[in-house]
Short mmCIF file of N, CA and C in Angstrom, two decimals:
data_model
loop_
_atom_site.label_atom_id
_atom_site.label_comp_id
_atom_site.label_asym_id
_atom_site.label_seq_id
_atom_site.Cartn_x
_atom_site.Cartn_y
_atom_site.Cartn_z
N MET A 284 50.17 24.20 -24.77
CA MET A 284 50.53 22.77 -24.92
C MET A 284 51.08 22.71 -23.61
N ARG A 285 50.59 21.24 -22.43
CA ARG A 285 51.44 21.05 -21.73
C ARG A 285 52.41 20.37 -22.07
N ILE A 286 53.92 20.85 -21.79
CA ILE A 286 55.12 20.02 -22.15
C ILE A 286 55.97 19.64 -21.10
N ILE A 287 55.96 18.30 -21.48
CA ILE A 287 56.66 17.04 -20.42
C ILE A 287 57.85 16.72 -20.92
N SER A 288 59.26 17.09 -20.91
CA SER A 288 59.90 17.93 -19.46
C SER A 288 60.55 18.68 -19.58
N ARG A 289 60.48 19.69 -19.43
CA ARG A 289 61.37 21.16 -19.84
C ARG A 289 62.59 20.88 -19.09
N ARG A 290 62.83 20.24 -18.30
CA ARG A 290 63.77 19.64 -17.62
C ARG A 290 65.46 19.13 -18.89
N CYS A 291 64.49 18.35 -19.84
CA CYS A 291 65.44 17.88 -20.62
C CYS A 291 66.19 19.30 -21.51
N LEU A 292 65.11 20.23 -21.79
CA LEU A 292 65.76 21.10 -22.58
C LEU A 292 67.12 22.12 -21.79
N VAL A 293 66.80 22.00 -20.57
CA VAL A 293 67.59 22.71 -19.72
C VAL A 293 68.90 22.10 -19.71
N GLU A 294 68.75 20.46 -19.53
CA GLU A 294 70.11 19.89 -19.38
C GLU A 294 70.93 19.76 -20.99
N PHE A 295 70.27 19.88 -21.74
CA PHE A 295 70.88 20.07 -23.15
C PHE A 295 71.56 21.61 -23.41
N TRP A 296 70.86 22.70 -23.12
CA TRP A 296 71.15 23.93 -23.21
C TRP A 296 72.78 24.14 -22.53
N GLU A 297 72.80 23.50 -21.55
CA GLU A 297 73.65 23.68 -20.32
C GLU A 297 75.27 22.93 -20.60
N VAL A 298 74.75 21.89 -21.63
CA VAL A 298 75.85 21.41 -22.73
C VAL A 298 76.37 22.26 -23.78
N HIS A 299 75.09 23.08 -24.41
CA HIS A 299 74.97 23.65 -25.68
C HIS A 299 74.59 25.15 -25.61
N PRO A 300 75.51 25.85 -24.63
CA PRO A 300 74.65 27.27 -24.65
C PRO A 300 74.29 27.93 -25.85
N ASP A 301 74.09 27.82 -26.44
CA ASP A 301 73.77 28.63 -28.08
C ASP A 301 72.93 27.98 -28.15
N ALA A 302 71.97 26.46 -27.83
CA ALA A 302 70.48 26.28 -27.79
C ALA A 302 69.73 26.60 -26.81
N GLU A 303 70.06 27.30 -25.88
CA GLU A 303 69.10 28.29 -25.15
C GLU A 303 68.29 29.29 -25.30
N GLN A 304 68.94 29.96 -25.90
CA GLN A 304 67.96 30.98 -26.48
C GLN A 304 66.44 30.59 -27.65
N PRO A 305 66.86 29.73 -28.68
CA PRO A 305 66.32 28.76 -29.43
C PRO A 305 65.20 28.32 -28.25
N LEU A 306 65.72 27.52 -27.62
CA LEU A 306 64.84 26.33 -27.30
C LEU A 306 63.71 26.94 -25.88
N ARG A 307 64.34 28.07 -25.72
CA ARG A 307 63.68 28.86 -24.55
C ARG A 307 62.35 29.54 -25.44
N ALA A 308 62.53 30.14 -26.72
CA ALA A 308 62.10 30.76 -27.51
C ALA A 308 60.69 29.61 -27.79
N TRP A 309 60.95 28.65 -27.99
CA TRP A 309 59.83 27.49 -28.83
C TRP A 309 59.73 26.83 -27.46
N TYR A 310 59.90 26.79 -26.10
CA TYR A 310 58.99 26.49 -25.14
C TYR A 310 58.39 27.44 -25.02
N THR A 311 58.31 28.50 -24.54
CA THR A 311 57.45 29.69 -24.38
C THR A 311 56.52 29.89 -25.70
N GLU A 312 56.30 30.00 -26.83
CA GLU A 312 55.59 30.21 -27.60
C GLU A 312 54.83 28.60 -27.75
N THR A 313 55.10 27.43 -27.86
CA THR A 313 54.78 26.45 -27.45
C THR A 313 53.50 25.82 -26.69
N LYS A 314 53.87 26.50 -25.20
CA LYS A 314 53.45 26.38 -24.17
C LYS A 314 52.13 27.25 -24.11
N LYS A 315 51.89 28.59 -24.91
CA LYS A 315 50.68 29.02 -25.48
C LYS A 315 49.77 28.44 -26.30
N ALA A 316 50.26 27.67 -27.27
CA ALA A 316 49.78 27.17 -28.32
C ALA A 316 48.92 26.19 -27.52
N SER A 317 47.74 26.07 -28.47
CA SER A 317 47.03 24.84 -28.28
C SER A 317 46.41 23.82 -29.50
N TRP A 318 47.32 23.25 -30.36
CA TRP A 318 47.51 22.89 -31.38
C TRP A 318 46.09 21.48 -31.57
N ASN A 319 45.30 21.76 -32.19
CA ASN A 319 44.43 19.98 -32.02
C ASN A 319 44.79 19.29 -33.42
N SER A 320 45.71 19.50 -34.17
CA SER A 320 46.62 18.89 -35.35
C SER A 320 47.52 19.60 -36.12
N PRO A 321 48.47 18.13 -36.89
CA PRO A 321 49.54 18.60 -37.18
C PRO A 321 49.53 19.65 -38.11
N ALA A 322 48.58 19.87 -38.89
CA ALA A 322 48.32 20.62 -40.26
C ALA A 322 48.36 22.38 -39.05
N GLU A 323 48.00 22.55 -37.84
CA GLU A 323 47.95 23.88 -37.13
C GLU A 323 49.49 24.15 -36.62
N ILE A 324 50.31 22.69 -36.22
CA ILE A 324 51.66 23.23 -36.14
C ILE A 324 52.18 23.58 -37.29
N LYS A 325 52.32 22.84 -38.33
CA LYS A 325 52.77 23.36 -39.44
C LYS A 325 52.33 25.11 -39.88
N GLU A 326 50.93 25.04 -39.21
CA GLU A 326 50.95 26.43 -39.57
C GLU A 326 52.08 27.71 -39.27
N ILE A 327 52.51 27.28 -38.21
CA ILE A 327 53.21 28.35 -37.17
C ILE A 327 54.53 27.81 -37.79
N TYR A 328 55.19 26.57 -37.58
CA TYR A 328 56.21 26.23 -37.83
C TYR A 328 56.44 25.61 -38.94
N ARG A 329 56.89 26.26 -40.43
CA ARG A 329 56.67 25.68 -41.84
C ARG A 329 57.84 24.40 -41.93
N SER A 330 59.24 24.72 -41.23
CA SER A 330 59.66 23.51 -41.25
C SER A 330 60.06 22.16 -40.27
N VAL A 331 58.53 22.03 -39.62
CA VAL A 331 58.95 20.89 -39.06
C VAL A 331 58.42 19.89 -39.97
N SER A 332 58.73 18.83 -39.06
CA SER A 332 58.66 17.25 -40.19
C SER A 332 57.35 16.44 -39.34
N ILE A 333 56.42 15.98 -39.62
CA ILE A 333 55.39 15.38 -39.32
C ILE A 333 55.58 13.71 -39.51
N LEU A 334 55.71 13.16 -38.44
CA LEU A 334 56.08 11.92 -38.60
C LEU A 334 55.10 11.17 -38.15
N SER A 335 54.98 9.38 -38.40
CA SER A 335 54.29 8.75 -37.67
C SER A 335 54.06 8.79 -36.44
N ASN A 336 53.57 7.99 -35.78
CA ASN A 336 53.01 8.09 -34.15
C ASN A 336 53.13 9.30 -33.45
N ASN A 337 52.23 10.09 -34.28
CA ASN A 337 51.97 11.27 -33.57
C ASN A 337 53.60 12.31 -33.04
N ARG A 338 54.13 11.93 -33.82
CA ARG A 338 55.96 12.72 -33.96
C ARG A 338 55.60 13.74 -34.59
N VAL A 339 56.34 14.92 -33.88
CA VAL A 339 56.75 15.83 -34.73
C VAL A 339 58.51 16.59 -34.77
N VAL A 340 58.72 16.40 -35.42
CA VAL A 340 60.55 16.81 -35.04
C VAL A 340 60.43 18.67 -35.73
N PHE A 341 61.07 19.25 -34.42
CA PHE A 341 61.38 21.01 -34.73
C PHE A 341 62.48 20.88 -35.17
N ASN A 342 63.06 21.64 -35.89
CA ASN A 342 64.58 22.47 -36.21
C ASN A 342 64.80 23.66 -35.50
N ILE A 343 65.56 23.20 -34.59
CA ILE A 343 65.82 24.50 -33.63
C ILE A 343 67.05 25.04 -34.19
N LYS A 344 67.48 26.37 -33.90
CA LYS A 344 68.61 27.35 -34.54
C LYS A 344 68.98 26.91 -35.51
N GLY A 345 68.60 27.36 -36.45
CA GLY A 345 68.48 27.37 -38.06
C GLY A 345 68.86 25.53 -38.56
N ASN A 346 68.19 24.42 -37.66
CA ASN A 346 68.33 23.07 -37.97
C ASN A 346 69.75 22.71 -37.65
N THR A 347 70.75 23.40 -36.80
CA THR A 347 71.42 22.60 -36.24
C THR A 347 71.44 21.79 -34.93
N TYR A 348 70.24 21.92 -34.18
CA TYR A 348 69.76 21.00 -33.69
C TYR A 348 68.50 20.34 -33.77
N ARG A 349 67.91 19.46 -33.25
CA ARG A 349 66.58 18.63 -33.37
C ARG A 349 65.71 18.50 -32.54
N LEU A 350 64.40 18.74 -32.30
CA LEU A 350 63.91 18.19 -31.00
C LEU A 350 62.82 17.36 -31.33
N ILE A 351 62.53 16.10 -31.09
CA ILE A 351 60.95 15.35 -31.45
C ILE A 351 60.46 15.42 -30.01
N VAL A 352 59.25 15.37 -30.48
CA VAL A 352 58.10 15.40 -29.41
C VAL A 352 56.97 14.21 -30.00
N VAL A 353 56.33 14.03 -29.10
CA VAL A 353 55.38 13.08 -29.26
C VAL A 353 54.01 14.06 -29.00
N VAL A 354 53.04 14.24 -29.67
CA VAL A 354 52.05 15.20 -29.23
C VAL A 354 51.20 14.10 -28.88
N GLU A 355 50.02 14.03 -27.70
CA GLU A 355 48.78 14.07 -27.40
C GLU A 355 47.63 15.12 -27.83
N TYR A 356 47.06 15.48 -29.09
CA TYR A 356 46.33 16.26 -29.13
C TYR A 356 45.34 16.24 -28.40
N SER A 357 44.45 15.60 -28.05
CA SER A 357 43.16 15.15 -27.31
C SER A 357 43.49 15.52 -25.49
N GLN A 358 45.07 15.50 -25.49
CA GLN A 358 44.93 16.02 -24.00
C GLN A 358 46.00 17.50 -23.72
N GLY A 359 46.07 18.06 -25.07
CA GLY A 359 47.01 18.94 -24.68
C GLY A 359 48.10 19.11 -24.32
N LYS A 360 49.00 17.90 -24.41
CA LYS A 360 50.18 17.76 -24.21
C LYS A 360 51.45 17.11 -25.16
N MET A 361 52.29 17.67 -24.68
CA MET A 361 53.43 16.84 -25.98
C MET A 361 54.62 16.42 -24.82
N PHE A 362 55.17 15.55 -25.28
CA PHE A 362 56.30 14.85 -24.37
C PHE A 362 57.74 15.08 -25.46
N ILE A 363 58.43 15.39 -24.45
CA ILE A 363 59.87 15.56 -25.10
C ILE A 363 60.60 14.11 -25.38
N ARG A 364 60.79 13.96 -26.66
CA ARG A 364 61.87 12.07 -26.79
C ARG A 364 63.17 12.19 -26.79
N PHE A 365 63.27 13.63 -27.39
CA PHE A 365 64.62 13.37 -28.03
C PHE A 365 64.99 15.46 -28.39
N VAL A 366 66.12 15.63 -27.93
CA VAL A 366 66.40 16.68 -27.91
C VAL A 366 68.02 16.36 -27.99
N GLY A 367 68.68 17.24 -29.18
CA GLY A 367 70.23 16.55 -30.03
C GLY A 367 70.55 17.23 -31.19
N THR A 368 71.70 17.23 -31.52
CA THR A 368 72.49 17.78 -32.49
C THR A 368 72.24 17.16 -33.59
N HIS A 369 71.59 17.57 -35.00
CA HIS A 369 71.98 17.10 -36.32
C HIS A 369 72.52 15.80 -36.19
N ALA A 370 73.62 15.95 -36.08
CA ALA A 370 74.56 14.34 -36.24
C ALA A 370 73.92 13.20 -35.60
N GLU A 371 73.61 13.55 -34.51
CA GLU A 371 72.68 12.49 -33.50
C GLU A 371 71.48 11.98 -33.91
N TYR A 372 70.69 13.27 -34.70
CA TYR A 372 69.29 12.76 -35.16
C TYR A 372 69.65 11.93 -35.84
N ASP A 373 70.27 11.78 -36.85
CA ASP A 373 70.75 11.21 -37.72
C ASP A 373 70.80 10.05 -37.73
N ARG A 374 71.57 9.29 -36.53
CA ARG A 374 72.03 8.27 -35.89
C ARG A 374 70.63 7.31 -34.98
N ILE A 375 69.21 8.01 -34.88
CA ILE A 375 68.37 7.15 -34.25
C ILE A 375 67.50 7.24 -35.03
N ASP A 376 66.32 6.57 -34.92
CA ASP A 376 64.65 6.26 -35.45
C ASP A 376 64.04 7.28 -34.96
N ALA A 377 63.71 8.09 -35.48
CA ALA A 377 63.03 9.52 -34.92
C ALA A 377 61.48 9.16 -34.82
N THR A 378 60.98 7.76 -35.84
CA THR A 378 59.55 7.35 -35.44
C THR A 378 59.28 6.67 -34.35
N SER A 379 60.39 5.92 -33.87
CA SER A 379 60.23 4.56 -32.63
C SER A 379 60.57 5.84 -31.12
N ILE A 380 61.40 6.42 -31.35
CA ILE A 380 61.96 6.82 -30.15
C ILE A 380 60.98 7.50 -29.44
#
């Protein structure tokens, strides 16, 4: 998958250093993937939440952090829409961000 943009992750882990290793691992694994459906993501990441509008919510570092992406399966792209703490996630609408 082509992930747009890694910079969001770097900026986040500069503020939350404990998120760096889990986000790097997610990035490395996801970049190698070629998912064609939400079910294929769910096979690898069982705890993901699949939302409407092609949004997928990943739990990072044991659900301490949340990562929301929009997936364009036909193009093999993921757009990072949000990365934040669980508390920050609770204050947003994940289906429209």
